[in-house]
């Protein structure tokens, strides 16, 4: 009958290690069973710094399938080592699992997976509670790095403005999981945001984009679109949306009034008068030539080829965010050549300091001054009777001059027969599309169309300055 092993003790293990470290014949591992716990062994092995000891659980059985062996860690009386008591506890756990038919390695793997899932759930809970203010800024930076606004230099600042001025003050402290239809409804009511239709729409679409990004990146459980104007939200907003005044077009000058308007404008001096004159002669957008609160840098001399009569617009200066060439009439070129240039100033229409371009509101203020002059001498103001403000016709606007040009080119005095509609669209910087979406229509390839644009703009400039229609001869 085999001799029963004696229970191990911490003192006995220390003495065994000390003895083996002095034994010159100790070159192979030595096993020592623990009589206090079946299947528990400590294995001593030679090591560079003396003797190493590690715990092993080894269950013997004549059936190989029922045998089991597993390491329980390196011996040590203090963590991270495994003490005798802790080794016996581990061995007892394994013995109990084997008795229940549970494989210890499978159980270890299961516990490890449970722990990983618990940590993952805890981390997710922290992310789910992240306030919108932080998630929104993460979204903004991520979109910027991804090139969302690569073709729009103002895009980043514009969306940052929606966040800073509207979304974060109202919803910034809420986690995205807590933002639903009710919160969006309250948000649109805040400061009567629903009255600012464009801003409200942009804020809702921005909320939707942030919510989608947050769901993908683990900041939100729900994948529903936050800012979507669904049937329920639309129905709740109906009483408020009825208060929103109907949007109209920019008040425009009648084409037949343009020569008289231009005559009065010519009597004004200064960059603002010449900027408005250039805007009329080119039918361009005013934010392409003046400074829109720092967003657009204004018309620069480097954009102009006066010899060829071409205005090169970089993509940041266009609404469609693509480079564009506009044809200048001889009248516009003559105007540009007559302008003084300020040393060190790249702008065609500088402000009074000569350091930056004119501000956006300057041209509208000039029109108001012109209306004041007419009122003082008993002449009717430059207004558009179709659009009222407080019961009074609204004054014409700089942007409305584009409508004046288009109306003149398409309707006045048989011009609709004289000028190609595609030419008119190109002259105002619009994309010309065919029924296939413009994929095969590329007007920049047509030299004939460029000449048609030049003829149209020359006819328009002649009408503005002389009042003569294209079918009227010049004075002898």
Short mmCIF file of N, CA and C in Angstrom, two decimals, residues 55-231:
data_model
loop_
_atom_site.label_atom_id
_atom_site.label_comp_id
_atom_site.label_asym_id
_atom_site.label_seq_id
_atom_site.Cartn_x
_atom_site.Cartn_y
_atom_site.Cartn_z
N UNK A 55 2.55 25.56 -8.34
CA UNK A 55 1.48 24.65 -7.95
C UNK A 55 0.88 23.98 -9.19
N UNK A 56 0.53 22.71 -9.03
CA UNK A 56 -0.09 21.94 -10.11
C UNK A 56 -1.23 21.11 -9.53
N UNK A 57 -2.34 21.12 -10.22
CA UNK A 57 -3.45 20.22 -9.87
C UNK A 57 -3.37 19.07 -10.87
N UNK A 58 -3.19 17.87 -10.34
CA UNK A 58 -3.03 16.71 -11.23
C UNK A 58 -3.93 15.58 -10.73
N UNK A 59 -4.95 15.24 -11.52
CA UNK A 59 -5.85 14.14 -11.19
C UNK A 59 -5.51 12.95 -12.07
N UNK A 60 -5.19 11.81 -11.44
CA UNK A 60 -4.85 10.60 -12.16
C UNK A 60 -6.09 9.71 -12.29
N UNK A 61 -6.16 9.03 -13.40
CA UNK A 61 -7.26 8.08 -13.62
C UNK A 61 -6.84 7.12 -14.70
N UNK A 62 -7.31 5.88 -14.59
CA UNK A 62 -6.95 4.89 -15.59
C UNK A 62 -7.54 5.22 -16.95
N UNK A 63 -8.67 5.96 -16.92
CA UNK A 63 -9.28 6.42 -18.19
C UNK A 63 -8.64 7.76 -18.56
N UNK A 64 -7.87 7.81 -19.65
CA UNK A 64 -7.19 9.07 -20.03
C UNK A 64 -8.15 10.24 -20.18
N UNK A 65 -9.39 9.95 -20.60
CA UNK A 65 -10.35 11.03 -20.81
C UNK A 65 -10.75 11.71 -19.52
N UNK A 66 -10.55 11.01 -18.38
CA UNK A 66 -10.96 11.57 -17.10
C UNK A 66 -9.78 12.14 -16.32
N UNK A 67 -8.61 12.08 -16.90
CA UNK A 67 -7.46 12.70 -16.27
C UNK A 67 -7.54 14.22 -16.46
N UNK A 68 -6.92 14.94 -15.53
CA UNK A 68 -6.93 16.41 -15.64
C UNK A 68 -5.70 16.98 -14.96
N UNK A 69 -5.09 17.95 -15.59
CA UNK A 69 -3.92 18.62 -15.04
C UNK A 69 -3.99 20.10 -15.39
N UNK A 70 -3.70 20.93 -14.40
CA UNK A 70 -3.74 22.39 -14.64
C UNK A 70 -2.78 23.07 -13.68
N UNK A 71 -2.12 24.11 -14.15
CA UNK A 71 -1.26 24.91 -13.30
C UNK A 71 -2.06 25.88 -12.47
N UNK A 72 -1.65 26.08 -11.22
CA UNK A 72 -2.38 26.98 -10.32
C UNK A 72 -1.58 28.23 -9.96
N UNK A 73 -0.40 28.38 -10.55
CA UNK A 73 0.38 29.57 -10.30
C UNK A 73 1.68 29.29 -9.59
N UNK A 74 2.53 30.30 -9.49
CA UNK A 74 3.85 30.20 -8.85
C UNK A 74 3.68 30.37 -7.35
N UNK A 75 4.42 29.56 -6.60
CA UNK A 75 4.32 29.64 -5.14
C UNK A 75 4.87 30.97 -4.65
N UNK A 76 4.19 31.50 -3.67
CA UNK A 76 4.62 32.71 -3.00
C UNK A 76 3.73 32.97 -1.81
N UNK A 77 4.31 33.39 -0.69
CA UNK A 77 3.51 33.62 0.50
C UNK A 77 2.69 34.91 0.42
N UNK A 78 3.07 35.81 -0.50
CA UNK A 78 2.33 37.06 -0.70
C UNK A 78 2.04 37.24 -2.19
N UNK A 79 0.92 37.92 -2.52
CA UNK A 79 0.61 38.16 -3.94
C UNK A 79 1.77 38.92 -4.59
N UNK A 80 2.05 38.71 -5.85
CA UNK A 80 1.21 37.92 -6.78
C UNK A 80 1.43 36.42 -6.71
N UNK A 81 2.28 35.95 -5.78
CA UNK A 81 2.48 34.51 -5.64
C UNK A 81 1.24 33.85 -5.05
N UNK A 82 1.15 32.52 -5.18
CA UNK A 82 0.01 31.75 -4.68
C UNK A 82 0.46 31.02 -3.42
N UNK A 83 -0.15 31.35 -2.30
CA UNK A 83 0.20 30.73 -1.02
C UNK A 83 -0.38 29.32 -0.94
N UNK A 84 0.04 28.58 0.08
CA UNK A 84 -0.47 27.22 0.27
C UNK A 84 -1.98 27.22 0.47
N UNK A 85 -2.47 28.14 1.29
CA UNK A 85 -3.90 28.20 1.54
C UNK A 85 -4.68 28.50 0.25
N UNK A 86 -4.18 29.47 -0.53
CA UNK A 86 -4.88 29.82 -1.78
C UNK A 86 -4.82 28.67 -2.77
N UNK A 87 -3.69 27.94 -2.81
CA UNK A 87 -3.58 26.79 -3.71
C UNK A 87 -4.59 25.71 -3.36
N UNK A 88 -4.77 25.45 -2.02
CA UNK A 88 -5.78 24.47 -1.61
C UNK A 88 -7.19 24.91 -1.98
N UNK A 89 -7.46 26.23 -1.86
CA UNK A 89 -8.79 26.73 -2.24
C UNK A 89 -9.04 26.51 -3.73
N UNK A 90 -8.04 26.80 -4.54
CA UNK A 90 -8.19 26.59 -5.99
C UNK A 90 -8.38 25.12 -6.30
N UNK A 91 -7.61 24.25 -5.62
CA UNK A 91 -7.73 22.82 -5.87
C UNK A 91 -9.11 22.31 -5.47
N UNK A 92 -9.64 22.84 -4.35
CA UNK A 92 -10.98 22.43 -3.92
C UNK A 92 -12.04 22.84 -4.94
N UNK A 93 -11.89 24.04 -5.51
CA UNK A 93 -12.84 24.49 -6.54
C UNK A 93 -12.81 23.57 -7.75
N UNK A 94 -11.61 23.21 -8.18
CA UNK A 94 -11.49 22.32 -9.35
C UNK A 94 -12.10 20.97 -9.05
N UNK A 95 -11.84 20.42 -7.85
CA UNK A 95 -12.39 19.12 -7.47
C UNK A 95 -13.92 19.15 -7.49
N UNK A 96 -14.50 20.25 -6.97
CA UNK A 96 -15.96 20.38 -6.96
C UNK A 96 -16.53 20.46 -8.38
N UNK A 97 -15.85 21.19 -9.27
CA UNK A 97 -16.32 21.31 -10.65
C UNK A 97 -16.25 19.97 -11.37
N UNK A 98 -15.17 19.23 -11.17
CA UNK A 98 -15.04 17.93 -11.81
C UNK A 98 -16.11 16.97 -11.31
N UNK A 99 -16.44 17.07 -10.02
CA UNK A 99 -17.48 16.21 -9.46
C UNK A 99 -18.84 16.49 -10.09
N UNK A 100 -19.04 17.75 -10.53
CA UNK A 100 -20.31 18.13 -11.16
C UNK A 100 -20.28 17.95 -12.68
N UNK A 101 -19.18 17.45 -13.20
CA UNK A 101 -19.07 17.23 -14.63
C UNK A 101 -18.73 18.49 -15.40
N UNK A 102 -18.22 19.51 -14.71
CA UNK A 102 -17.84 20.77 -15.35
C UNK A 102 -16.34 20.78 -15.59
N UNK A 103 -15.96 21.05 -16.82
CA UNK A 103 -14.53 21.11 -17.11
C UNK A 103 -13.98 22.44 -16.61
N UNK A 104 -12.96 22.43 -15.75
CA UNK A 104 -12.45 23.69 -15.18
C UNK A 104 -11.99 24.70 -16.22
N UNK A 105 -11.37 24.26 -17.31
CA UNK A 105 -10.91 25.21 -18.33
C UNK A 105 -12.09 25.89 -19.02
N UNK A 106 -13.17 25.09 -19.24
CA UNK A 106 -14.37 25.70 -19.83
C UNK A 106 -14.97 26.73 -18.89
N UNK A 107 -14.97 26.39 -17.58
CA UNK A 107 -15.52 27.32 -16.60
C UNK A 107 -14.66 28.58 -16.52
N UNK A 108 -13.35 28.40 -16.59
CA UNK A 108 -12.46 29.56 -16.56
C UNK A 108 -12.70 30.47 -17.76
N UNK A 109 -12.88 29.82 -18.92
CA UNK A 109 -13.14 30.58 -20.13
C UNK A 109 -14.47 31.33 -20.02
N UNK A 110 -15.47 30.65 -19.45
CA UNK A 110 -16.78 31.29 -19.31
C UNK A 110 -16.71 32.50 -18.37
N UNK A 111 -16.01 32.33 -17.26
CA UNK A 111 -15.88 33.44 -16.32
C UNK A 111 -15.11 34.61 -16.93
N UNK A 112 -14.10 34.27 -17.72
CA UNK A 112 -13.34 35.33 -18.38
C UNK A 112 -14.21 36.10 -19.36
N UNK A 113 -15.06 35.37 -20.09
CA UNK A 113 -15.96 36.02 -21.04
C UNK A 113 -16.99 36.87 -20.31
N UNK A 114 -17.50 36.36 -19.17
CA UNK A 114 -18.46 37.14 -18.39
C UNK A 114 -17.84 38.42 -17.87
N UNK A 115 -16.59 38.30 -17.41
CA UNK A 115 -15.90 39.49 -16.91
C UNK A 115 -15.68 40.51 -18.02
N UNK A 116 -15.30 39.99 -19.20
CA UNK A 116 -15.09 40.90 -20.34
C UNK A 116 -16.40 41.58 -20.74
N UNK A 117 -17.50 40.81 -20.73
CA UNK A 117 -18.80 41.39 -21.07
C UNK A 117 -19.23 42.42 -20.04
N UNK A 118 -18.95 42.13 -18.76
CA UNK A 118 -19.31 43.08 -17.71
C UNK A 118 -18.53 44.38 -17.87
N UNK A 119 -17.23 44.25 -18.18
CA UNK A 119 -16.42 45.45 -18.39
C UNK A 119 -16.90 46.22 -19.61
N UNK A 120 -17.25 45.46 -20.65
CA UNK A 120 -17.75 46.10 -21.87
C UNK A 120 -19.05 46.83 -21.61
N UNK A 121 -19.94 46.17 -20.84
CA UNK A 121 -21.22 46.80 -20.53
C UNK A 121 -21.03 48.05 -19.68
N UNK A 122 -20.07 47.98 -18.74
CA UNK A 122 -19.81 49.14 -17.88
C UNK A 122 -19.25 50.30 -18.71
N UNK A 123 -18.33 49.96 -19.64
CA UNK A 123 -17.77 51.01 -20.51
C UNK A 123 -18.84 51.59 -21.41
N UNK A 124 -19.73 50.71 -21.91
CA UNK A 124 -20.82 51.19 -22.78
C UNK A 124 -21.77 52.09 -22.01
N UNK A 125 -22.04 51.73 -20.75
CA UNK A 125 -22.93 52.56 -19.93
C UNK A 125 -22.35 53.95 -19.74
N UNK A 126 -21.03 54.00 -19.56
CA UNK A 126 -20.37 55.30 -19.42
C UNK A 126 -20.51 56.10 -20.72
N UNK A 127 -20.31 55.44 -21.87
CA UNK A 127 -20.43 56.12 -23.16
C UNK A 127 -21.86 56.57 -23.42
N UNK A 128 -22.83 55.71 -23.03
CA UNK A 128 -24.23 56.05 -23.25
C UNK A 128 -24.63 57.29 -22.46
N UNK A 129 -23.94 57.54 -21.34
CA UNK A 129 -24.26 58.70 -20.50
C UNK A 129 -23.46 59.93 -20.88
N UNK A 130 -22.66 59.84 -21.93
CA UNK A 130 -21.89 61.00 -22.38
C UNK A 130 -22.84 62.09 -22.87
N UNK A 131 -22.71 63.32 -22.40
CA UNK A 131 -23.64 64.37 -22.82
C UNK A 131 -23.48 64.74 -24.29
N UNK A 132 -24.55 65.23 -24.85
CA UNK A 132 -24.56 65.62 -26.27
C UNK A 132 -23.46 66.64 -26.58
N UNK A 133 -23.18 67.53 -25.65
CA UNK A 133 -22.19 68.58 -25.91
C UNK A 133 -20.84 67.97 -26.28
N UNK A 134 -20.45 66.90 -25.60
CA UNK A 134 -19.17 66.25 -25.87
C UNK A 134 -19.23 65.42 -27.15
N UNK A 135 -20.32 64.67 -27.32
CA UNK A 135 -20.46 63.83 -28.51
C UNK A 135 -20.52 64.68 -29.77
N UNK A 136 -21.20 65.82 -29.69
CA UNK A 136 -21.34 66.70 -30.85
C UNK A 136 -19.98 67.21 -31.32
N UNK A 137 -19.12 67.56 -30.38
CA UNK A 137 -17.79 68.04 -30.76
C UNK A 137 -16.93 66.92 -31.33
N UNK A 138 -17.09 65.70 -30.77
CA UNK A 138 -16.39 64.55 -31.34
C UNK A 138 -16.84 64.30 -32.77
N UNK A 139 -18.15 64.40 -32.99
CA UNK A 139 -18.70 64.23 -34.34
C UNK A 139 -18.15 65.30 -35.28
N UNK A 140 -18.10 66.53 -34.80
CA UNK A 140 -17.62 67.63 -35.64
C UNK A 140 -16.19 67.40 -36.08
N UNK A 141 -15.33 67.01 -35.14
CA UNK A 141 -13.92 66.78 -35.47
C UNK A 141 -13.77 65.57 -36.39
N UNK A 142 -14.55 64.53 -36.13
CA UNK A 142 -14.47 63.33 -36.97
C UNK A 142 -14.88 63.63 -38.41
N UNK A 143 -15.96 64.41 -38.56
CA UNK A 143 -16.41 64.76 -39.91
C UNK A 143 -15.41 65.64 -40.62
N UNK A 144 -14.76 66.52 -39.86
CA UNK A 144 -13.76 67.40 -40.46
C UNK A 144 -12.57 66.58 -40.96
N UNK A 145 -12.11 65.61 -40.14
CA UNK A 145 -10.99 64.77 -40.55
C UNK A 145 -11.36 63.90 -41.74
N UNK A 146 -12.62 63.49 -41.82
CA UNK A 146 -13.07 62.64 -42.92
C UNK A 146 -13.26 63.42 -44.22
N UNK A 147 -13.12 64.76 -44.16
CA UNK A 147 -13.22 65.56 -45.37
C UNK A 147 -14.63 65.96 -45.75
N UNK A 148 -15.54 65.99 -44.77
CA UNK A 148 -16.93 66.37 -45.08
C UNK A 148 -17.01 67.76 -45.69
N UNK A 149 -16.13 68.65 -45.22
CA UNK A 149 -16.16 70.03 -45.72
C UNK A 149 -14.93 70.35 -46.56
N UNK A 150 -14.40 69.35 -47.24
CA UNK A 150 -13.21 69.58 -48.07
C UNK A 150 -13.51 70.57 -49.18
N UNK A 151 -14.74 70.58 -49.68
CA UNK A 151 -15.11 71.49 -50.77
C UNK A 151 -15.86 72.71 -50.25
N UNK A 152 -15.86 72.90 -48.95
CA UNK A 152 -16.60 74.02 -48.37
C UNK A 152 -15.81 74.53 -47.17
N UNK A 153 -15.00 75.55 -47.38
CA UNK A 153 -14.15 76.05 -46.30
C UNK A 153 -14.96 76.66 -45.17
N UNK A 154 -16.21 77.04 -45.45
CA UNK A 154 -17.05 77.63 -44.42
C UNK A 154 -17.89 76.60 -43.69
N UNK A 155 -17.90 75.35 -44.18
CA UNK A 155 -18.77 74.34 -43.62
C UNK A 155 -18.51 74.04 -42.15
N UNK A 156 -17.24 73.90 -41.78
CA UNK A 156 -16.90 73.57 -40.40
C UNK A 156 -17.41 74.65 -39.45
N UNK A 157 -17.12 75.91 -39.76
CA UNK A 157 -17.55 76.99 -38.89
C UNK A 157 -19.07 77.13 -38.86
N UNK A 158 -19.73 76.85 -39.99
CA UNK A 158 -21.18 76.94 -40.03
C UNK A 158 -21.83 75.92 -39.09
N UNK A 159 -21.37 74.66 -39.17
CA UNK A 159 -21.95 73.63 -38.30
C UNK A 159 -21.54 73.85 -36.85
N UNK A 160 -20.35 74.34 -36.64
CA UNK A 160 -19.95 74.66 -35.27
C UNK A 160 -20.86 75.74 -34.69
N UNK A 161 -21.28 76.68 -35.54
CA UNK A 161 -22.21 77.71 -35.11
C UNK A 161 -23.56 77.14 -34.73
N UNK A 162 -24.07 76.17 -35.51
CA UNK A 162 -25.34 75.53 -35.14
C UNK A 162 -25.24 74.88 -33.77
N UNK A 163 -24.10 74.23 -33.52
CA UNK A 163 -23.91 73.56 -32.23
C UNK A 163 -23.79 74.57 -31.09
N UNK A 164 -22.93 75.56 -31.27
CA UNK A 164 -22.63 76.51 -30.20
C UNK A 164 -23.82 77.42 -29.88
N UNK A 165 -24.52 77.87 -30.92
CA UNK A 165 -25.57 78.87 -30.72
C UNK A 165 -26.94 78.28 -30.43
N UNK A 166 -27.19 77.06 -30.87
CA UNK A 166 -28.54 76.52 -30.76
C UNK A 166 -28.61 75.16 -30.06
N UNK A 167 -27.91 74.18 -30.57
CA UNK A 167 -28.10 72.80 -30.11
C UNK A 167 -27.55 72.58 -28.70
N UNK A 168 -26.29 72.95 -28.47
CA UNK A 168 -25.67 72.68 -27.17
C UNK A 168 -26.32 73.47 -26.04
N UNK A 169 -26.65 74.77 -26.20
CA UNK A 169 -27.33 75.47 -25.09
C UNK A 169 -28.65 74.82 -24.68
N UNK A 170 -29.35 74.20 -25.63
CA UNK A 170 -30.66 73.63 -25.32
C UNK A 170 -30.58 72.17 -24.90
N UNK A 171 -29.72 71.38 -25.53
CA UNK A 171 -29.70 69.94 -25.31
C UNK A 171 -28.34 69.41 -24.86
N UNK A 172 -27.37 70.27 -24.67
CA UNK A 172 -26.00 69.85 -24.44
C UNK A 172 -25.79 68.97 -23.23
N UNK A 173 -26.59 69.13 -22.17
CA UNK A 173 -26.38 68.35 -20.95
C UNK A 173 -27.04 66.98 -20.98
N UNK A 174 -27.84 66.71 -21.99
CA UNK A 174 -28.56 65.44 -22.06
C UNK A 174 -27.75 64.39 -22.81
N UNK A 175 -27.76 63.12 -22.32
CA UNK A 175 -27.21 62.03 -23.13
C UNK A 175 -28.09 61.82 -24.36
N UNK A 176 -27.50 61.33 -25.42
CA UNK A 176 -28.26 61.17 -26.66
C UNK A 176 -29.41 60.17 -26.49
N UNK A 177 -29.25 59.20 -25.59
CA UNK A 177 -30.33 58.23 -25.35
C UNK A 177 -31.57 58.89 -24.77
N UNK A 178 -31.42 60.06 -24.16
CA UNK A 178 -32.55 60.74 -23.55
C UNK A 178 -33.16 61.79 -24.46
N UNK A 179 -32.66 61.90 -25.67
CA UNK A 179 -33.19 62.89 -26.62
C UNK A 179 -34.11 62.19 -27.60
N UNK A 180 -35.36 62.53 -27.55
CA UNK A 180 -36.35 61.94 -28.45
C UNK A 180 -37.22 63.02 -29.06
N UNK A 181 -38.38 62.60 -29.51
CA UNK A 181 -39.29 63.55 -30.18
C UNK A 181 -39.70 64.69 -29.27
N UNK A 182 -39.96 64.38 -27.98
CA UNK A 182 -40.40 65.41 -27.04
C UNK A 182 -39.32 66.47 -26.84
N UNK A 183 -38.07 66.02 -26.71
CA UNK A 183 -36.96 66.97 -26.50
C UNK A 183 -36.74 67.82 -27.74
N UNK A 184 -36.89 67.23 -28.93
CA UNK A 184 -36.74 67.99 -30.17
C UNK A 184 -37.85 69.03 -30.30
N UNK A 185 -39.06 68.64 -29.89
CA UNK A 185 -40.19 69.57 -29.94
C UNK A 185 -39.93 70.77 -29.02
N UNK A 186 -39.47 70.49 -27.79
CA UNK A 186 -39.14 71.59 -26.87
C UNK A 186 -38.00 72.45 -27.42
N UNK A 187 -37.04 71.80 -28.07
CA UNK A 187 -35.91 72.53 -28.65
C UNK A 187 -36.36 73.49 -29.73
N UNK A 188 -37.29 73.06 -30.59
CA UNK A 188 -37.76 73.93 -31.67
C UNK A 188 -38.60 75.08 -31.14
N UNK A 189 -39.19 74.90 -29.95
CA UNK A 189 -39.95 75.98 -29.35
C UNK A 189 -39.05 77.00 -28.64
N UNK A 190 -37.87 76.58 -28.27
CA UNK A 190 -36.95 77.45 -27.53
C UNK A 190 -36.61 78.67 -28.38
N UNK A 191 -36.84 79.84 -27.83
CA UNK A 191 -36.57 81.11 -28.52
C UNK A 191 -37.25 81.16 -29.89
N UNK A 192 -38.36 80.41 -30.02
CA UNK A 192 -39.13 80.37 -31.28
C UNK A 192 -38.24 80.03 -32.48
N UNK A 193 -37.43 79.00 -32.27
CA UNK A 193 -36.52 78.57 -33.35
C UNK A 193 -37.29 78.18 -34.60
N UNK A 194 -38.52 77.65 -34.43
CA UNK A 194 -39.31 77.24 -35.60
C UNK A 194 -39.59 78.39 -36.54
N UNK A 195 -39.50 79.63 -36.04
CA UNK A 195 -39.72 80.78 -36.91
C UNK A 195 -38.55 80.98 -37.86
N UNK A 196 -37.37 80.50 -37.48
CA UNK A 196 -36.18 80.57 -38.34
C UNK A 196 -36.09 79.27 -39.12
N UNK A 197 -36.82 79.20 -40.21
CA UNK A 197 -37.04 77.93 -40.91
C UNK A 197 -35.73 77.27 -41.32
N UNK A 198 -34.85 78.01 -41.96
CA UNK A 198 -33.59 77.43 -42.43
C UNK A 198 -32.74 76.93 -41.27
N UNK A 199 -32.63 77.76 -40.23
CA UNK A 199 -31.82 77.37 -39.07
C UNK A 199 -32.41 76.14 -38.38
N UNK A 200 -33.73 76.12 -38.24
CA UNK A 200 -34.38 74.97 -37.60
C UNK A 200 -34.14 73.70 -38.40
N UNK A 201 -34.26 73.78 -39.72
CA UNK A 201 -34.02 72.60 -40.57
C UNK A 201 -32.57 72.12 -40.46
N UNK A 202 -31.63 73.07 -40.47
CA UNK A 202 -30.22 72.69 -40.36
C UNK A 202 -29.92 72.07 -39.00
N UNK A 203 -30.51 72.61 -37.94
CA UNK A 203 -30.29 72.06 -36.61
C UNK A 203 -30.86 70.64 -36.50
N UNK A 204 -32.03 70.43 -37.07
CA UNK A 204 -32.63 69.09 -37.04
C UNK A 204 -31.78 68.09 -37.81
N UNK A 205 -31.34 68.47 -38.99
CA UNK A 205 -30.51 67.56 -39.79
C UNK A 205 -29.16 67.31 -39.11
N UNK A 206 -28.64 68.33 -38.41
CA UNK A 206 -27.39 68.14 -37.68
C UNK A 206 -27.60 67.17 -36.52
N UNK A 207 -28.72 67.30 -35.81
CA UNK A 207 -29.03 66.37 -34.73
C UNK A 207 -29.13 64.94 -35.26
N UNK A 208 -29.77 64.78 -36.41
CA UNK A 208 -29.90 63.45 -37.01
C UNK A 208 -28.53 62.87 -37.34
N UNK A 209 -27.67 63.69 -37.93
CA UNK A 209 -26.32 63.22 -38.28
C UNK A 209 -25.52 62.84 -37.04
N UNK A 210 -25.63 63.64 -35.98
CA UNK A 210 -24.92 63.33 -34.74
C UNK A 210 -25.45 62.04 -34.13
N UNK A 211 -26.79 61.86 -34.14
CA UNK A 211 -27.38 60.65 -33.59
C UNK A 211 -26.95 59.39 -34.33
N UNK A 212 -26.88 59.47 -35.66
CA UNK A 212 -26.44 58.32 -36.45
C UNK A 212 -24.98 57.99 -36.14
N UNK A 213 -24.15 59.02 -36.09
CA UNK A 213 -22.73 58.81 -35.77
C UNK A 213 -22.58 58.23 -34.37
N UNK A 214 -23.36 58.75 -33.43
CA UNK A 214 -23.28 58.28 -32.04
C UNK A 214 -23.68 56.82 -31.92
N UNK A 215 -24.69 56.39 -32.68
CA UNK A 215 -25.11 54.99 -32.65
C UNK A 215 -23.99 54.09 -33.17
N UNK A 216 -23.36 54.50 -34.24
CA UNK A 216 -22.29 53.69 -34.84
C UNK A 216 -21.09 53.60 -33.89
N UNK A 217 -20.80 54.67 -33.15
CA UNK A 217 -19.61 54.72 -32.30
C UNK A 217 -19.92 54.41 -30.84
N UNK A 218 -21.11 53.90 -30.56
CA UNK A 218 -21.40 53.40 -29.23
C UNK A 218 -21.81 54.42 -28.21
N UNK A 219 -22.26 55.60 -28.62
CA UNK A 219 -22.72 56.61 -27.68
C UNK A 219 -24.25 56.63 -27.56
N UNK A 220 -24.90 55.73 -28.27
CA UNK A 220 -26.36 55.73 -28.26
C UNK A 220 -26.88 54.33 -28.56
N UNK A 221 -27.91 53.91 -27.83
CA UNK A 221 -28.47 52.57 -28.03
C UNK A 221 -29.43 52.52 -29.21
N UNK A 222 -30.20 53.59 -29.37
CA UNK A 222 -31.28 53.62 -30.37
C UNK A 222 -30.75 54.13 -31.70
N UNK A 223 -31.18 53.49 -32.79
CA UNK A 223 -30.72 53.94 -34.11
C UNK A 223 -31.75 54.80 -34.83
N UNK A 224 -32.79 55.25 -34.12
CA UNK A 224 -33.79 56.10 -34.76
C UNK A 224 -33.21 57.48 -35.02
N UNK A 225 -33.71 58.13 -36.06
CA UNK A 225 -33.23 59.47 -36.42
C UNK A 225 -33.80 60.48 -35.43
N UNK A 226 -32.91 61.18 -34.74
CA UNK A 226 -33.34 62.08 -33.66
C UNK A 226 -34.17 63.25 -34.20
N UNK A 227 -33.62 63.95 -35.17
CA UNK A 227 -34.24 65.20 -35.61
C UNK A 227 -35.23 65.06 -36.74
N UNK A 228 -35.61 63.83 -37.08
CA UNK A 228 -36.50 63.64 -38.22
C UNK A 228 -37.87 64.27 -37.97
N UNK A 229 -38.35 65.01 -38.96
CA UNK A 229 -39.66 65.64 -38.86
C UNK A 229 -40.72 64.62 -39.30
N UNK A 230 -41.02 63.67 -38.41
CA UNK A 230 -41.99 62.63 -38.75
C UNK A 230 -43.41 63.17 -38.61
N UNK A 231 -44.38 62.30 -38.86
CA UNK A 231 -45.77 62.74 -38.87
C UNK A 231 -46.22 63.30 -37.53
#
